[in-house]
Amino acid sequence: MPEPGAAPRRSPQGVPYSDLPHIVNADGLHLFCRYWEPAGQPRALVFIAHGAGEHCGPYDEMAQKLKELSLLVFAHDHVGHGQSEGDRMNIKDFQIYIRDSLQHIDLMKSRHPDLPVFIVGHSMGGAISILTACERPGDFAGVVLIAPLVQMNPESATPFKVFMAKLLNHMVPSLTMGSIESKWLSRDKRQVEAYDADELNYHGGMRVSFGMQLMAAVERMEREIPSISWPFLLLHGDADKLCDIRGSRMMHDNSPSTDKKIKIYEGGYHALHHDLPEVAESVLKELTTWITEHIPATTSQEAQ
Ligand SMILES: O=C1N[C@]2(CO1)C[C@H](C(=O)N1CCC(COc3ccc(F)cc3Cl)CC1)C2
């Protein structure tokens, strides 16, 4: 409980967290949450992990579709993102994103102990999803990855740039590198404009220290992939300039999972769920179909 008479904790936008759905993470930071709860009995839980610099609001359309299928969808803005507390798009340890995701997942599992749990992750949220599932390999019925960050783009992360980033991280970790180029997010100009206009997105430069955390996450995934045995669906555009498709191909080819699928969208840009309408529609269809096909039959159904 807050100290009596203490000023209420407010979101970066100035809204008291007492007026917002939120959880408080292990470091005492307030994370803004969204929930999409079906009217009737939910069939499964779906956690959505957003990417770097964005927030969970743009996943509303996807979550509504899943809610219509009687799935209970939940998400939060990661530390330093959107309406959550924390230094904008910065983290001292990538593991914090995974720890907070597991905290939220465990909270929802305690409320619905008999439901299967899925994760849907995009880009950096894909890396969070992969490493979260790796920490609890038996806990998830499936993981859907939309253009996940698995490997760095070799054009943007040349050995020289990686060396310089590591050097600069020791000297000026708060130095900013380039920002995320929104033109590579989608071929749909309206989606790019919406991203650029969204004040809950972080439009500043990426700190060297944050880039180092992303690189550390990439190195962790490289070590984990040979032991991934849980079911997953990979969706990736082959014109993605932000997260190289080779990472998804490597994960699909090198994980021992016997239930894995990769779908490549020719010409697809990074944010496939916000790419051209026909692509976005296909992505929604693919992920909703895959999730519903991966909901275990309930004992009552098995009894029939
Ligand atoms: O719709 C969406 N998608 C979003 C935004 O809005 C894209 C963004 C997202 O998560 N990434 C795109 C950028 C990428 C940069 O990667 C690095 C940069 C420096 C470095 F040193 C090492 C790495 Cl790995 C990380 C993943 C989420």
XYZ file of N, CA, C and O in Angstrom, residues 34-36 42-49 62-63 66-67 70-75 105 108 115-121 142 144 287 291-292 295:
144
model
N -3.536 -4.370 -20.480
C -4.802 -4.416 -21.227
C -5.337 -5.850 -21.156
O -4.565 -6.812 -21.181
N -6.673 -5.943 -21.092
C -7.326 -7.249 -21.046
C -8.487 -7.269 -22.030
O -9.215 -6.279 -22.154
N -8.609 -8.367 -22.748
C -9.720 -8.567 -23.672
C -10.394 -9.874 -23.237
O -9.890 -10.960 -23.506
N -13.752 -18.611 -20.958
C -12.629 -18.620 -21.918
C -12.071 -20.027 -22.141
O -12.104 -20.861 -21.226
N -11.548 -20.252 -23.367
C -10.998 -21.573 -23.709
C -9.481 -21.609 -23.496
O -8.873 -22.688 -23.399
N -8.851 -20.441 -23.511
C -7.397 -20.387 -23.368
C -6.986 -18.965 -22.997
O -7.780 -18.023 -23.152
N -5.764 -18.837 -22.507
C -5.166 -17.533 -22.214
C -4.162 -17.225 -23.315
O -3.426 -18.132 -23.768
N -4.125 -15.973 -23.755
C -3.140 -15.556 -24.758
C -2.448 -14.284 -24.264
O -3.102 -13.261 -24.050
N -1.131 -14.377 -24.082
C -0.339 -13.204 -23.681
C 0.328 -12.616 -24.922
O 0.941 -13.349 -25.702
N 0.179 -11.325 -25.124
C 0.793 -10.650 -26.278
C 1.981 -9.818 -25.801
O 1.842 -8.987 -24.886
N 3.147 -10.068 -26.417
C 4.372 -9.331 -26.081
C 4.722 -8.376 -27.228
O 5.069 -8.822 -28.329
N -6.039 -7.524 -33.266
C -5.676 -8.950 -33.129
C -6.346 -9.521 -31.881
O -6.947 -10.611 -31.920
N -6.279 -8.802 -30.779
C -6.860 -9.296 -29.523
C -8.373 -9.427 -29.607
O -8.952 -10.390 -29.082
N -9.169 -12.643 -31.329
C -8.951 -13.796 -30.432
C -10.051 -13.850 -29.370
O -10.547 -14.933 -29.024
N -10.482 -12.693 -28.906
C -11.578 -12.640 -27.911
C -12.864 -13.213 -28.499
O -13.592 -13.961 -27.841
N -13.419 -16.766 -28.029
C -13.489 -17.149 -26.603
C -12.111 -17.335 -25.972
O -11.928 -18.194 -25.093
N -11.142 -16.567 -26.428
C -9.811 -16.593 -25.806
C -9.660 -15.341 -24.953
O -10.109 -14.270 -25.329
N -9.056 -15.511 -23.794
C -8.839 -14.373 -22.892
C -7.442 -13.830 -23.170
O -6.441 -14.504 -22.911
N -7.407 -12.632 -23.714
C -6.133 -12.027 -24.151
C -5.680 -10.987 -23.130
O -6.515 -10.245 -22.584
N -4.397 -10.970 -22.858
C -3.872 -9.964 -21.926
C -2.483 -9.539 -22.368
O -1.782 -10.271 -23.070
N -2.122 -8.328 -21.969
C -0.826 -7.758 -22.375
C -0.472 -6.629 -21.414
O -1.317 -6.165 -20.643
N 1.816 -13.561 -16.592
C 1.280 -14.876 -16.999
C 0.882 -15.673 -15.748
O -0.211 -16.255 -15.690
N -2.379 -14.419 -14.289
C -3.570 -14.834 -15.058
C -3.814 -16.342 -14.918
O -4.962 -16.798 -14.861
N -6.683 -23.352 -17.757
C -6.631 -22.961 -19.179
C -5.230 -23.098 -19.753
O -4.247 -22.757 -19.086
N -5.144 -23.570 -21.008
C -3.838 -23.557 -21.694
C -3.407 -22.118 -21.952
O -4.253 -21.220 -22.046
N -2.108 -21.915 -22.049
C -1.558 -20.566 -22.227
C -0.753 -20.483 -23.526
O 0.088 -21.351 -23.797
N -1.026 -19.442 -24.302
C -0.267 -19.156 -25.518
C 0.425 -17.804 -25.370
O -0.009 -16.958 -24.576
N 1.487 -17.643 -26.139
C 2.136 -16.331 -26.223
C 2.167 -15.933 -27.692
O 2.454 -16.775 -28.562
N 1.878 -14.667 -27.963
C 2.067 -14.088 -29.306
C 3.070 -12.933 -29.156
O 2.857 -12.057 -28.309
N 4.155 -12.988 -29.915
C 5.182 -11.955 -29.776
C 5.625 -11.417 -31.119
O 5.739 -12.176 -32.087
N 1.541 -23.138 -26.950
C 2.104 -22.721 -28.240
C 2.585 -21.276 -28.194
O 2.145 -20.496 -27.356
N 3.341 -18.019 -30.903
C 3.225 -17.454 -32.255
C 4.184 -16.272 -32.357
O 4.156 -15.370 -31.515
N -2.798 -17.006 -37.432
C -2.522 -17.165 -35.991
C -3.757 -17.615 -35.221
O -3.675 -18.447 -34.312
N -3.708 -21.171 -33.263
C -3.968 -21.207 -31.811
C -5.154 -22.121 -31.511
O -5.072 -23.017 -30.650
N -6.268 -21.929 -32.228
C -7.452 -22.744 -31.909
C -7.182 -24.219 -32.175
O -7.641 -25.086 -31.426
N -5.424 -25.741 -29.087
C -6.081 -25.806 -27.768
C -6.410 -27.271 -27.485
O -7.151 -27.896 -28.257
